[in-house]
PDB file of C-alpha atoms in Angstrom:
ATOM      1  CA  MET W  16       3.292   0.697  -3.258  1.00  0.00           C
ATOM      2  CA  ASN W  17       4.780   0.529  -6.732  1.00  0.00           C
ATOM      3  CA  ARG W  18       7.319   2.936  -8.195  1.00  0.00           C
ATOM      4  CA  GLN W  19       4.775   5.099  -9.984  1.00  0.00           C
ATOM      5  CA  ASP W  20       2.703   5.488  -6.817  1.00  0.00           C
ATOM      6  CA  ARG W  21       5.765   6.469  -4.797  1.00  0.00           C
ATOM      7  CA  ARG W  22       6.789   9.126  -7.295  1.00  0.00           C
ATOM      8  CA  ARG W  23       3.282  10.548  -7.429  1.00  0.00           C
ATOM      9  CA  ARG W  24       2.954  10.699  -3.667  1.00  0.00           C
ATOM     10  CA  ILE W  25       6.351  12.349  -3.217  1.00  0.00           C
ATOM     11  CA  ALA W  26       5.377  14.916  -5.842  1.00  0.00           C
ATOM     12  CA  GLU W  27       2.166  15.617  -3.935  1.00  0.00           C
ATOM     13  CA  ILE W  28       4.073  16.023  -0.685  1.00  0.00           C
ATOM     14  CA  SER W  29       6.410  18.503  -2.369  1.00  0.00           C
ATOM     15  CA  LYS W  30       3.428  20.684  -3.257  1.00  0.00           C
ATOM     16  CA  ASP W  31       2.115  20.642   0.314  1.00  0.00           C
ATOM     17  CA  ALA W  32       3.008  23.890   2.032  1.00  0.00           C
ATOM     18  CA  ASN W  33       2.603  22.194   5.422  1.00  0.00           C
ATOM     19  CA  ALA W  34       5.198  19.526   4.706  1.00  0.00           C
ATOM     20  CA  GLY W  35       8.734  20.520   5.522  1.00  0.00           C
ATOM     21  CA  ALA W  36      11.418  20.317   2.889  1.00  0.00           C
ATOM     22  CA  PRO W  37      13.577  17.999   5.036  1.00  0.00           C
ATOM     23  CA  PHE W  38      10.782  15.411   5.124  1.00  0.00           C
ATOM     24  CA  VAL W  39      10.358  15.568   1.348  1.00  0.00           C
ATOM     25  CA  ASN W  40      14.088  15.256   0.740  1.00  0.00           C
ATOM     26  CA  ASP W  41      14.465  12.353   3.152  1.00  0.00           C
ATOM     27  CA  MET W  42      11.551  10.549   1.512  1.00  0.00           C
ATOM     28  CA  ARG W  43      13.227  10.985  -1.870  1.00  0.00           C
ATOM     29  CA  VAL W  44      16.430   9.438  -0.533  1.00  0.00           C
ATOM     30  CA  ALA W  45      14.559   6.492   0.993  1.00  0.00           C
ATOM     31  CA  ALA W  46      12.512   5.932  -2.166  1.00  0.00           C
ATOM     32  CA  ASP W  47      15.676   5.978  -4.295  1.00  0.00           C
ATOM     33  CA  LEU W  48      17.248   3.318  -2.081  1.00  0.00           C
ATOM     34  CA  HIS W  49      14.041   1.305  -2.389  1.00  0.00           C
ATOM     35  CA  ARG W  50      14.026   1.553  -6.189  1.00  0.00           C
ATOM     36  CA  GLN W  51      17.682   0.510  -6.354  1.00  0.00           C
ATOM     37  CA  GLY W  52      16.935  -2.653  -4.393  1.00  0.00           C
ATOM     38  CA  ARG W  53      19.022  -1.548  -1.413  1.00  0.00           C
ATOM     39  CA  LEU W  54      16.307  -2.757   0.910  1.00  0.00           C
ATOM     40  CA  LYS W  55      18.152  -2.837   4.214  1.00  0.00           C
ATOM     41  CA  GLU W  56      19.302   0.756   3.729  1.00  0.00           C
ATOM     42  CA  ALA W  57      15.790   1.729   2.655  1.00  0.00           C
ATOM     43  CA  GLU W  58      14.373   0.096   5.785  1.00  0.00           C
ATOM     44  CA  ASN W  59      16.707   2.119   7.988  1.00  0.00           C
ATOM     45  CA  ALA W  60      15.844   5.317   6.112  1.00  0.00           C
ATOM     46  CA  TYR W  61      12.078   4.822   6.417  1.00  0.00           C
ATOM     47  CA  ARG W  62      12.368   3.956  10.112  1.00  0.00           C
ATOM     48  CA  ALA W  63      14.358   7.141  10.715  1.00  0.00           C
ATOM     49  CA  ILE W  64      11.761   9.186   8.816  1.00  0.00           C
ATOM     50  CA  ILE W  65       8.934   7.667  10.870  1.00  0.00           C
ATOM     51  CA  ARG W  66      10.777   8.476  14.086  1.00  0.00           C
ATOM     52  CA  ILE W  67      11.708  12.044  13.144  1.00  0.00           C
ATOM     53  CA  TYR W  68       8.571  13.147  11.278  1.00  0.00           C
ATOM     54  CA  ALA W  69       5.873  11.320  13.240  1.00  0.00           C
ATOM     55  CA  SER W  70       3.583  14.368  13.220  1.00  0.00           C
ATOM     56  CA  VAL W  71       3.694  14.972   9.448  1.00  0.00           C
ATOM     57  CA  PRO W  72       0.316  13.964   7.920  1.00  0.00           C
ATOM     58  CA  GLU W  73       1.940  12.193   4.981  1.00  0.00           C
ATOM     59  CA  ILE W  74       3.952   9.931   7.276  1.00  0.00           C
ATOM     60  CA  ARG W  75       1.560   7.148   6.239  1.00  0.00           C
ATOM     61  CA  VAL W  76       3.482   6.970   2.938  1.00  0.00           C
ATOM     62  CA  ALA W  77       6.637   6.115   4.870  1.00  0.00           C
ATOM     63  CA  TRP W  78       4.766   3.422   6.822  1.00  0.00           C
ATOM     64  CA  SER W  79       3.382   1.941   3.601  1.00  0.00           C
ATOM     65  CA  ASN W  80       6.770   1.966   1.890  1.00  0.00           C
ATOM     66  CA  LEU W  81       8.401   0.482   4.973  1.00  0.00           C
ATOM     67  CA  GLY W  82       5.895  -2.366   4.828  1.00  0.00           C
ATOM     68  CA  ALA W  83       6.777  -3.042   1.190  1.00  0.00           C
ATOM     69  CA  VAL W  84      10.505  -3.030   2.015  1.00  0.00           C
ATOM     70  CA  LEU W  85      10.032  -5.382   4.961  1.00  0.00           C
ATOM     71  CA  GLN W  86       8.074  -7.735   2.756  1.00  0.00           C
ATOM     72  CA  GLY W  87      10.937  -7.729   0.269  1.00  0.00           C
ATOM     73  CA  LEU W  88      13.301  -8.598   3.106  1.00  0.00           C
ATOM     74  CA  GLY W  89      11.088 -11.501   4.166  1.00  0.00           C
ATOM     75  CA  LYS W  90      10.102  -9.853   7.458  1.00  0.00           C
ATOM     76  CA  LEU W  91       6.438 -10.603   6.954  1.00  0.00           C
ATOM     77  CA  GLU W  92       5.140 -10.056  10.485  1.00  0.00           C
ATOM     78  CA  GLU W  93       6.833  -6.665  10.676  1.00  0.00           C
ATOM     79  CA  ALA W  94       5.547  -5.851   7.189  1.00  0.00           C
ATOM     80  CA  VAL W  95       1.965  -6.599   8.221  1.00  0.00           C
ATOM     81  CA  THR W  96       2.332  -4.395  11.302  1.00  0.00           C
ATOM     82  CA  ALA W  97       3.720  -1.479   9.262  1.00  0.00           C
ATOM     83  CA  LEU W  98       1.064  -1.785   6.570  1.00  0.00           C
ATOM     84  CA  LYS W  99      -1.764  -1.945   9.082  1.00  0.00           C
ATOM     85  CA  LYS W 100      -0.359   1.244  10.597  1.00  0.00           C
ATOM     86  CA  ALA W 101      -0.359   2.901   7.160  1.00  0.00           C
ATOM     87  CA  ARG W 102      -3.922   1.733   6.605  1.00  0.00           C
ATOM     88  CA  SER W 103      -5.054   3.147   9.944  1.00  0.00           C
ATOM     89  CA  LEU W 104      -3.596   6.565   9.119  1.00  0.00           C
ATOM     90  CA  ASN W 105      -5.714   6.778   5.953  1.00  0.00           C
ATOM     91  CA  PRO W 106      -8.302   3.991   5.613  1.00  0.00           C
ATOM     92  CA  ASN W 107      -9.321   5.248   2.159  1.00  0.00           C
ATOM     93  CA  HIS W 108      -5.876   5.018   0.541  1.00  0.00           C
ATOM     94  CA  PRO W 109      -5.626   1.894  -1.702  1.00  0.00           C
ATOM     95  CA  PRO W 110      -1.867   1.052  -1.850  1.00  0.00           C
ATOM     96  CA  PRO W 111      -1.506  -0.090   1.786  1.00  0.00           C
ATOM     97  CA  TYR W 112      -4.344  -2.566   1.213  1.00  0.00           C
ATOM     98  CA  GLN W 113      -2.524  -3.972  -1.825  1.00  0.00           C
ATOM     99  CA  ASN W 114       0.800  -4.270  -0.017  1.00  0.00           C
ATOM    100  CA  LEU W 115      -0.872  -5.704   3.073  1.00  0.00           C
ATOM    101  CA  GLY W 116      -2.645  -8.284   0.939  1.00  0.00           C
ATOM    102  CA  MET W 117       0.658  -9.385  -0.588  1.00  0.00           C
ATOM    103  CA  ALA W 118       2.252  -9.787   2.848  1.00  0.00           C
ATOM    104  CA  LEU W 119      -0.741 -11.753   4.129  1.00  0.00           C
ATOM    105  CA  LEU W 120      -0.696 -13.943   1.026  1.00  0.00           C
ATOM    106  CA  ALA W 121       2.985 -14.705   1.598  1.00  0.00           C
ATOM    107  CA  GLN W 122       2.038 -15.813   5.117  1.00  0.00           C
ATOM    108  CA  GLY W 123      -0.621 -18.151   3.750  1.00  0.00           C
ATOM    109  CA  LYS W 124      -3.465 -16.038   5.157  1.00  0.00           C
ATOM    110  CA  VAL W 125      -5.437 -16.174   1.937  1.00  0.00           C
ATOM    111  CA  ASP W 126      -8.838 -15.120   3.294  1.00  0.00           C
ATOM    112  CA  GLU W 127      -7.405 -11.988   4.896  1.00  0.00           C
ATOM    113  CA  ALA W 128      -5.441 -11.248   1.737  1.00  0.00           C
ATOM    114  CA  LEU W 129      -8.598 -11.530  -0.368  1.00  0.00           C
ATOM    115  CA  GLU W 130     -10.363  -9.054   1.890  1.00  0.00           C
ATOM    116  CA  SER W 131      -7.481  -6.604   1.575  1.00  0.00           C
ATOM    117  CA  PHE W 132      -7.267  -6.882  -2.226  1.00  0.00           C
ATOM    118  CA  ARG W 133     -11.031  -6.444  -2.569  1.00  0.00           C
ATOM    119  CA  ARG W 134     -10.883  -3.286  -0.495  1.00  0.00           C
ATOM    120  CA  ALA W 135      -8.035  -1.976  -2.667  1.00  0.00           C
ATOM    121  CA  VAL W 136      -9.996  -2.375  -5.915  1.00  0.00           C
ATOM    122  CA  GLU W 137     -13.134  -1.045  -4.252  1.00  0.00           C
ATOM    123  CA  LEU W 138     -11.265   2.138  -3.378  1.00  0.00           C
ATOM    124  CA  ASN W 139      -9.574   2.296  -6.784  1.00  0.00           C
ATOM    125  CA  PRO W 140     -11.197   0.233  -9.572  1.00  0.00           C
ATOM    126  CA  GLN W 141      -8.254   1.156 -11.833  1.00  0.00           C
ATOM    127  CA  PHE W 142      -5.694  -0.479  -9.522  1.00  0.00           C
ATOM    128  CA  THR W 143      -4.164  -3.023 -11.921  1.00  0.00           C
ATOM    129  CA  GLU W 144      -1.774  -4.628  -9.439  1.00  0.00           C
ATOM    130  CA  ALA W 145      -4.553  -5.201  -6.929  1.00  0.00           C
ATOM    131  CA  TRP W 146      -6.814  -6.826  -9.535  1.00  0.00           C
ATOM    132  CA  HIS W 147      -4.013  -9.172 -10.565  1.00  0.00           C
ATOM    133  CA  ALA W 148      -3.249 -10.051  -6.944  1.00  0.00           C
ATOM    134  CA  LEU W 149      -6.949 -10.642  -6.298  1.00  0.00           C
ATOM    135  CA  GLY W 150      -6.878 -13.188  -9.116  1.00  0.00           C
ATOM    136  CA  VAL W 151      -3.865 -14.937  -7.591  1.00  0.00           C
ATOM    137  CA  ALA W 152      -5.508 -15.141  -4.167  1.00  0.00           C
ATOM    138  CA  SER W 153      -8.786 -16.358  -5.684  1.00  0.00           C
ATOM    139  CA  GLY W 154      -6.896 -19.055  -7.554  1.00  0.00           C
ATOM    140  CA  GLN W 155      -5.277 -20.212  -4.325  1.00  0.00           C
ATOM    141  CA  LYS W 156      -8.782 -20.669  -2.906  1.00  0.00           C
ATOM    142  CA  ASN W 157      -9.669 -22.689  -6.032  1.00  0.00           C
ATOM    143  CA  ASP W 158     -12.200 -20.009  -6.943  1.00  0.00           C
ATOM    144  CA  LEU W 159     -11.539 -20.239 -10.667  1.00  0.00           C
ATOM    145  CA  ALA W 160     -14.493 -18.042 -11.603  1.00  0.00           C
ATOM    146  CA  GLY W 161     -13.285 -15.338  -9.234  1.00  0.00           C
ATOM    147  CA  ALA W 162      -9.732 -15.629 -10.530  1.00  0.00           C
ATOM    148  CA  GLU W 163     -10.902 -15.412 -14.135  1.00  0.00           C
ATOM    149  CA  ASP W 164     -12.994 -12.324 -13.420  1.00  0.00           C
ATOM    150  CA  ALA W 165     -10.117 -10.573 -11.621  1.00  0.00           C
ATOM    151  CA  TRP W 166      -7.625 -11.349 -14.372  1.00  0.00           C
ATOM    152  CA  ARG W 167     -10.016 -10.211 -17.087  1.00  0.00           C
ATOM    153  CA  ARG W 168     -10.416  -6.935 -15.205  1.00  0.00           C
ATOM    154  CA  THR W 169      -6.616  -6.711 -15.025  1.00  0.00           C
ATOM    155  CA  LEU W 170      -6.313  -7.147 -18.785  1.00  0.00           C
ATOM    156  CA  GLU W 171      -8.966  -4.526 -19.433  1.00  0.00           C
ATOM    157  CA  LEU W 172      -6.640  -2.093 -17.670  1.00  0.00           C
ATOM    158  CA  ASP W 173      -3.376  -3.499 -19.052  1.00  0.00           C
ATOM    159  CA  PRO W 174      -3.821  -5.769 -22.108  1.00  0.00           C
ATOM    160  CA  ASN W 175      -0.060  -6.246 -22.414  1.00  0.00           C
ATOM    161  CA  ARG W 176       0.445  -7.865 -19.025  1.00  0.00           C
ATOM    162  CA  ALA W 177       1.988 -11.201 -20.004  1.00  0.00           C
ATOM    163  CA  GLU W 178       1.847 -12.800 -16.553  1.00  0.00           C
ATOM    164  CA  THR W 179      -1.894 -12.217 -16.299  1.00  0.00           C
ATOM    165  CA  ARG W 180      -2.509 -13.691 -19.740  1.00  0.00           C
ATOM    166  CA  PHE W 181      -0.599 -16.804 -18.711  1.00  0.00           C
ATOM    167  CA  ASN W 182      -2.632 -17.166 -15.520  1.00  0.00           C
ATOM    168  CA  LEU W 183      -5.901 -16.647 -17.381  1.00  0.00           C
ATOM    169  CA  GLY W 184      -4.807 -19.276 -19.893  1.00  0.00           C
ATOM    170  CA  LEU W 185      -4.328 -21.784 -17.071  1.00  0.00           C
ATOM    171  CA  VAL W 186      -7.862 -21.166 -15.797  1.00  0.00           C
ATOM    172  CA  LEU W 187      -9.294 -21.572 -19.288  1.00  0.00           C
ATOM    173  CA  ARG W 188      -7.241 -24.747 -19.824  1.00  0.00           C
ATOM    174  CA  ASN W 189      -8.402 -26.220 -16.523  1.00  0.00           C
ATOM    175  CA  THR W 190     -12.034 -25.490 -17.352  1.00  0.00           C
ATOM    176  CA  GLY W 191     -11.854 -27.144 -20.776  1.00  0.00           C
ATOM    177  CA  ARG W 192     -11.849 -24.022 -22.968  1.00  0.00           C
ATOM    178  CA  LEU W 193      -8.850 -25.090 -25.003  1.00  0.00           C
ATOM    179  CA  ASP W 194      -9.130 -22.672 -27.940  1.00  0.00           C
ATOM    180  CA  ALA W 195      -9.346 -19.672 -25.618  1.00  0.00           C
ATOM    181  CA  ALA W 196      -6.518 -21.028 -23.451  1.00  0.00           C
ATOM    182  CA  ALA W 197      -4.268 -21.473 -26.478  1.00  0.00           C
ATOM    183  CA  ALA W 198      -4.967 -17.880 -27.511  1.00  0.00           C
ATOM    184  CA  GLU W 199      -3.932 -16.565 -24.081  1.00  0.00           C
ATOM    185  CA  PHE W 200      -0.752 -18.662 -23.965  1.00  0.00           C
ATOM    186  CA  HIS W 201       0.146 -17.486 -27.461  1.00  0.00           C
ATOM    187  CA  ALA W 202      -0.459 -13.867 -26.461  1.00  0.00           C
ATOM    188  CA  CYS W 203       1.712 -14.304 -23.371  1.00  0.00           C
ATOM    189  CA  ALA W 204       4.581 -15.804 -25.365  1.00  0.00           C
ATOM    190  CA  THR W 205       4.289 -13.017 -27.947  1.00  0.00           C
ATOM    191  CA  LEU W 206       4.340 -10.282 -25.307  1.00  0.00           C
ATOM    192  CA  ASP W 207       7.258 -11.897 -23.466  1.00  0.00           C
ATOM    193  CA  PRO W 208       9.351 -14.219 -25.673  1.00  0.00           C
ATOM    194  CA  SER W 209      11.323 -15.317 -22.604  1.00  0.00           C
ATOM    195  CA  GLN W 210       8.191 -17.010 -21.239  1.00  0.00           C
ATOM    196  CA  GLY W 211       9.164 -20.628 -21.853  1.00  0.00           C
ATOM    197  CA  ASP W 212       6.373 -21.821 -19.572  1.00  0.00           C
ATOM    198  CA  ALA W 213       3.816 -20.130 -21.817  1.00  0.00           C
ATOM    199  CA  ARG W 214       5.202 -21.913 -24.879  1.00  0.00           C
ATOM    200  CA  LEU W 215       5.111 -25.266 -23.098  1.00  0.00           C
ATOM    201  CA  ALA W 216       1.557 -24.607 -21.925  1.00  0.00           C
ATOM    202  CA  LEU W 217       0.577 -23.647 -25.478  1.00  0.00           C
ATOM    203  CA  ALA W 218       2.153 -26.829 -26.837  1.00  0.00           C
ATOM    204  CA  ASP W 219       0.453 -28.965 -24.192  1.00  0.00           C
ATOM    205  CA  THR W 220      -2.898 -27.397 -25.062  1.00  0.00           C
ATOM    206  CA  LEU W 221      -2.356 -27.956 -28.789  1.00  0.00           C
ATOM    207  CA  ILE W 222      -1.589 -31.632 -28.123  1.00  0.00           C
ATOM    208  CA  ALA W 223      -4.866 -31.912 -26.204  1.00  0.00           C
ATOM    209  CA  MET W 224      -6.592 -30.338 -29.225  1.00  0.00           C
ATOM    210  CA  GLY W 225      -5.104 -32.961 -31.566  1.00  0.00           C
ATOM    211  CA  ARG W 226      -2.580 -30.550 -33.081  1.00  0.00           C
ATOM    212  CA  ALA W 227       0.564 -32.414 -32.060  1.00  0.00           C
ATOM    213  CA  GLU W 228       2.651 -31.386 -35.074  1.00  0.00           C
ATOM    214  CA  GLU W 229       2.117 -27.687 -34.310  1.00  0.00           C
ATOM    215  CA  ALA W 230       3.065 -28.428 -30.725  1.00  0.00           C
ATOM    216  CA  ALA W 231       6.247 -30.176 -31.861  1.00  0.00           C
ATOM    217  CA  GLN W 232       7.272 -27.126 -33.895  1.00  0.00           C
ATOM    218  CA  ILE W 233       6.874 -24.881 -30.847  1.00  0.00           C
ATOM    219  CA  ILE W 234       8.731 -27.213 -28.494  1.00  0.00           C
ATOM    220  CA  TRP W 235      11.584 -27.776 -30.944  1.00  0.00           C
ATOM    221  CA  VAL W 236      12.446 -24.082 -30.648  1.00  0.00           C
ATOM    222  CA  LEU W 237      12.637 -24.480 -26.863  1.00  0.00           C
ATOM    223  CA  VAL W 238      14.785 -27.598 -27.198  1.00  0.00           C
ATOM    224  CA  GLN W 239      17.214 -25.627 -29.334  1.00  0.00           C
ATOM    225  CA  THR W 240      17.162 -22.652 -26.963  1.00  0.00           C
ATOM    226  CA  THR W 241      17.691 -24.704 -23.790  1.00  0.00           C
ATOM    227  CA  PRO W 242      19.187 -28.028 -24.951  1.00  0.00           C
ATOM    228  CA  ALA W 243      20.229 -29.072 -21.440  1.00  0.00           C
ATOM    229  CA  HIS W 244      16.811 -28.491 -19.877  1.00  0.00           C
ATOM    230  CA  PRO W 245      14.930 -31.784 -19.445  1.00  0.00           C
ATOM    231  CA  VAL W 246      11.361 -30.423 -19.496  1.00  0.00           C
ATOM    232  CA  PRO W 247      11.245 -29.289 -23.159  1.00  0.00           C
ATOM    233  CA  GLN W 248      12.806 -32.626 -24.119  1.00  0.00           C
ATOM    234  CA  GLN W 249      10.073 -34.499 -22.258  1.00  0.00           C
ATOM    235  CA  PHE W 250       7.392 -32.433 -23.985  1.00  0.00           C
ATOM    236  CA  TYR W 251       9.033 -32.954 -27.375  1.00  0.00           C
ATOM    237  CA  ALA W 252       9.167 -36.723 -26.914  1.00  0.00           C
ATOM    238  CA  ARG W 253       5.493 -36.681 -25.968  1.00  0.00           C
ATOM    239  CA  ALA W 254       4.558 -34.570 -28.990  1.00  0.00           C
ATOM    240  CA  LEU W 255       6.355 -36.974 -31.351  1.00  0.00           C
ATOM    241  CA  THR W 256       4.666 -39.957 -29.719  1.00  0.00           C
ATOM    242  CA  VAL W 257       1.232 -38.383 -30.135  1.00  0.00           C
ATOM    243  CA  MET W 258       2.045 -37.538 -33.761  1.00  0.00           C
ATOM    244  CA  ALA W 259       2.740 -41.237 -34.386  1.00  0.00           C
ATOM    245  CA  GLN W 260      -0.433 -42.281 -32.585  1.00  0.00           C
ATOM    246  CA  MET W 261      -2.413 -39.930 -34.823  1.00  0.00           C
ATOM    247  CA  GLY W 262      -1.024 -41.545 -37.982  1.00  0.00           C
ATOM    248  CA  ASN W 263       1.834 -39.158 -38.669  1.00  0.00           C
ATOM    249  CA  GLY W 264       4.603 -41.503 -37.598  1.00  0.00           C
ATOM    250  CA  ASP W 265       6.894 -40.900 -40.574  1.00  0.00           C
ATOM    251  CA  ALA W 266       7.068 -37.159 -39.903  1.00  0.00           C
ATOM    252  CA  ALA W 267       7.624 -37.863 -36.209  1.00  0.00           C
ATOM    253  CA  ALA W 268      10.425 -40.304 -37.064  1.00  0.00           C
ATOM    254  CA  ASP W 269      12.076 -37.667 -39.260  1.00  0.00           C
ATOM    255  CA  ARG W 270      11.940 -35.225 -36.357  1.00  0.00           C
ATOM    256  CA  ALA W 271      13.464 -37.859 -34.072  1.00  0.00           C
ATOM    257  CA  ASP W 272      16.349 -38.276 -36.550  1.00  0.00           C
ATOM    258  CA  GLN W 273      16.850 -34.504 -36.638  1.00  0.00           C
ATOM    259  CA  TRP W 274      16.866 -34.317 -32.845  1.00  0.00           C
ATOM    260  CA  ALA W 275      19.399 -37.117 -32.404  1.00  0.00           C
ATOM    261  CA  ALA W 276      21.659 -35.677 -35.104  1.00  0.00           C
ATOM    262  CA  ALA W 277      21.572 -32.195 -33.581  1.00  0.00           C
ATOM    263  CA  TYR W 278      22.142 -33.400 -29.998  1.00  0.00           C
ATOM    264  CA  PRO W 279      24.052 -36.714 -30.086  1.00  0.00           C
ATOM    265  CA  ASP W 280      24.785 -36.502 -26.353  1.00  0.00           C
ATOM    266  CA  SER W 281      21.120 -36.251 -25.416  1.00  0.00           C
ATOM    267  CA  GLU W 282      19.896 -39.450 -23.810  1.00  0.00           C
ATOM    268  CA  ALA W 283      16.294 -38.436 -24.462  1.00  0.00           C
ATOM    269  CA  ALA W 284      17.002 -37.889 -28.165  1.00  0.00           C
ATOM    270  CA  ARG W 285      18.757 -41.254 -28.464  1.00  0.00           C
ATOM    271  CA  SER W 286      15.919 -43.037 -26.691  1.00  0.00           C
ATOM    272  CA  VAL W 287      13.279 -41.496 -28.936  1.00  0.00           C
ATOM    273  CA  LYS W 288      15.308 -42.261 -32.067  1.00  0.00           C
ATOM    274  CA  ILE W 289      15.641 -45.917 -31.029  1.00  0.00           C
ATOM    275  CA  ALA W 290      11.881 -46.095 -30.539  1.00  0.00           C
ATOM    276  CA  PHE W 291      11.225 -44.648 -33.981  1.00  0.00           C
ATOM    277  CA  ASP W 292      13.877 -46.855 -35.596  1.00  0.00           C
ATOM    278  CA  THR W 293      11.912 -49.784 -34.173  1.00  0.00           C
ATOM    279  CA  TYR W 294       8.717 -48.230 -35.513  1.00  0.00           C
ATOM    280  CA  ARG W 295      10.245 -47.968 -38.996  1.00  0.00           C
ATOM    281  CA  ALA W 296      11.543 -51.561 -38.896  1.00  0.00           C
ATOM    282  CA  GLU W 297       8.173 -52.917 -37.797  1.00  0.00           C
ATOM    283  CA  LYS W 298       6.388 -50.866 -40.433  1.00  0.00           C
ATOM    284  CA  ALA W 299       8.777 -52.118 -43.144  1.00  0.00           C
ATOM    285  CA  ALA W 300       8.342 -55.719 -41.992  1.00  0.00           C
ATOM    286  CA  ALA W 301       4.573 -55.389 -42.027  1.00  0.00           C
ATOM    287  CA  GLN W 302       4.680 -53.876 -45.500  1.00  0.00           C
ATOM    288  CA  THR W 303       6.926 -56.691 -46.765  1.00  0.00           C
ATOM    289  CA  THR W 304       4.588 -59.298 -45.305  1.00  0.00           C
ATOM    290  CA  ALA W 305       1.614 -57.608 -46.919  1.00  0.00           C
ATOM    291  CA  GLU W 306       3.347 -57.560 -50.317  1.00  0.00           C
ATOM    292  CA  GLU W 307       4.480 -61.200 -50.136  1.00  0.00           C
ATOM    293  CA  ALA W 308       1.150 -62.658 -49.025  1.00  0.00           C
ATOM    294  CA  PRO W 309      -0.558 -62.480 -52.480  1.00  0.00           C
ATOM    295  CA  LYS W 310       2.523 -63.997 -54.143  1.00  0.00           C
ATOM    296  CA  ALA W 311       2.504 -66.904 -51.710  1.00  0.00           C
ATOM    297  CA  GLU W 312      -1.169 -67.536 -52.381  1.00  0.00           C
ATOM    298  CA  GLU W 313      -0.566 -67.448 -56.139  1.00  0.00           C
ATOM    299  CA  ALA W 314       2.345 -69.880 -55.887  1.00  0.00           C
ATOM    300  CA  ALA W 315       0.291 -72.267 -53.794  1.00  0.00           C
ATOM    301  CA  THR W 316      -2.464 -72.235 -56.402  1.00  0.00           C
ATOM    302  CA  GLU W 317      -0.062 -72.961 -59.281  1.00  0.00           C
ATOM    303  CA  THR W 318       1.585 -75.971 -57.601  1.00  0.00           C
ATOM    304  CA  ALA W 319      -1.549 -77.583 -56.220  1.00  0.00           C
ATOM    305  CA  PRO W 320      -2.174 -81.118 -57.774  1.00  0.00           C
ATOM    306  CA  ALA W 321      -5.197 -81.584 -59.985  1.00  0.00           C
ATOM    307  CA  ALA W 322      -8.147 -83.347 -58.422  1.00  0.00           C
ATOM    308  CA  THR W 323      -8.521 -87.048 -59.360  1.00  0.00           C
ATOM    309  CA  PRO W 324     -11.962 -87.868 -60.776  1.00  0.00           C
ATOM    310  CA  GLU W 325     -13.863 -90.718 -59.177  1.00  0.00           C
ATOM    311  CA  ALA W 326     -14.130 -93.980 -61.075  1.00  0.00           C
TER     312      ALA W 326
END
């Protein structure tokens, strides 16, 4: 159960005349510990609540929250047990299905997780987290159509969810829809500028679309932001190579010079600069040869002896 769900449920309990004030107060304490990331303390608090208030109808909330805490602690088997208990206490309440699905997914039980996520969105079609998780589980089953559908439903509910846009972009990229994939990666990077993976994926897609120079511009920003990280450097070297292959070698060589000058200790930058220095030398040699060939032909014509007529 997410934070908003917990707050809503606690508020509902507070309005219930049949629920004792001690139960409500103890749930608030446990939920606060949960929100603060003090999971072991939250686990102990929820277990105490379950033991003391076993007869309170809303005890299912404590079971559901306990399952989420146990999952966070890596106690997956115990989490599944707690969440199944919460589900049994109210089979029509969506959050336990979502949390149970996440625990099952972490255990590698993808089919069971899919069933749980589907039940969650069936009970609450507006359950954004469950739709996103359904997409993740579908992707793990290589059901790209199912993943795409779930993530599009997620974005209908929350268009600003950067993680979902990134995942949708991957599906579109893998199914050959490069323009649409690039749009999703760009949206992800715009929504969350810290998403370096989205920028790399966007650059990779642009290279595949024949737009290597645009890709190089994007990756150069990442190189400057994380100069010690090898992955952006690898992508940048690839972008410059593709630029040269597409006939834009001079611009790529200039970028290689800029890279080596900015990061003289970078082995990747030095290697790429050496390659483009060789490219420039070979290009200059070829140009010189091309310019000298007509002159050589002209000189040969001028010095050739005149033909001797036959007697």
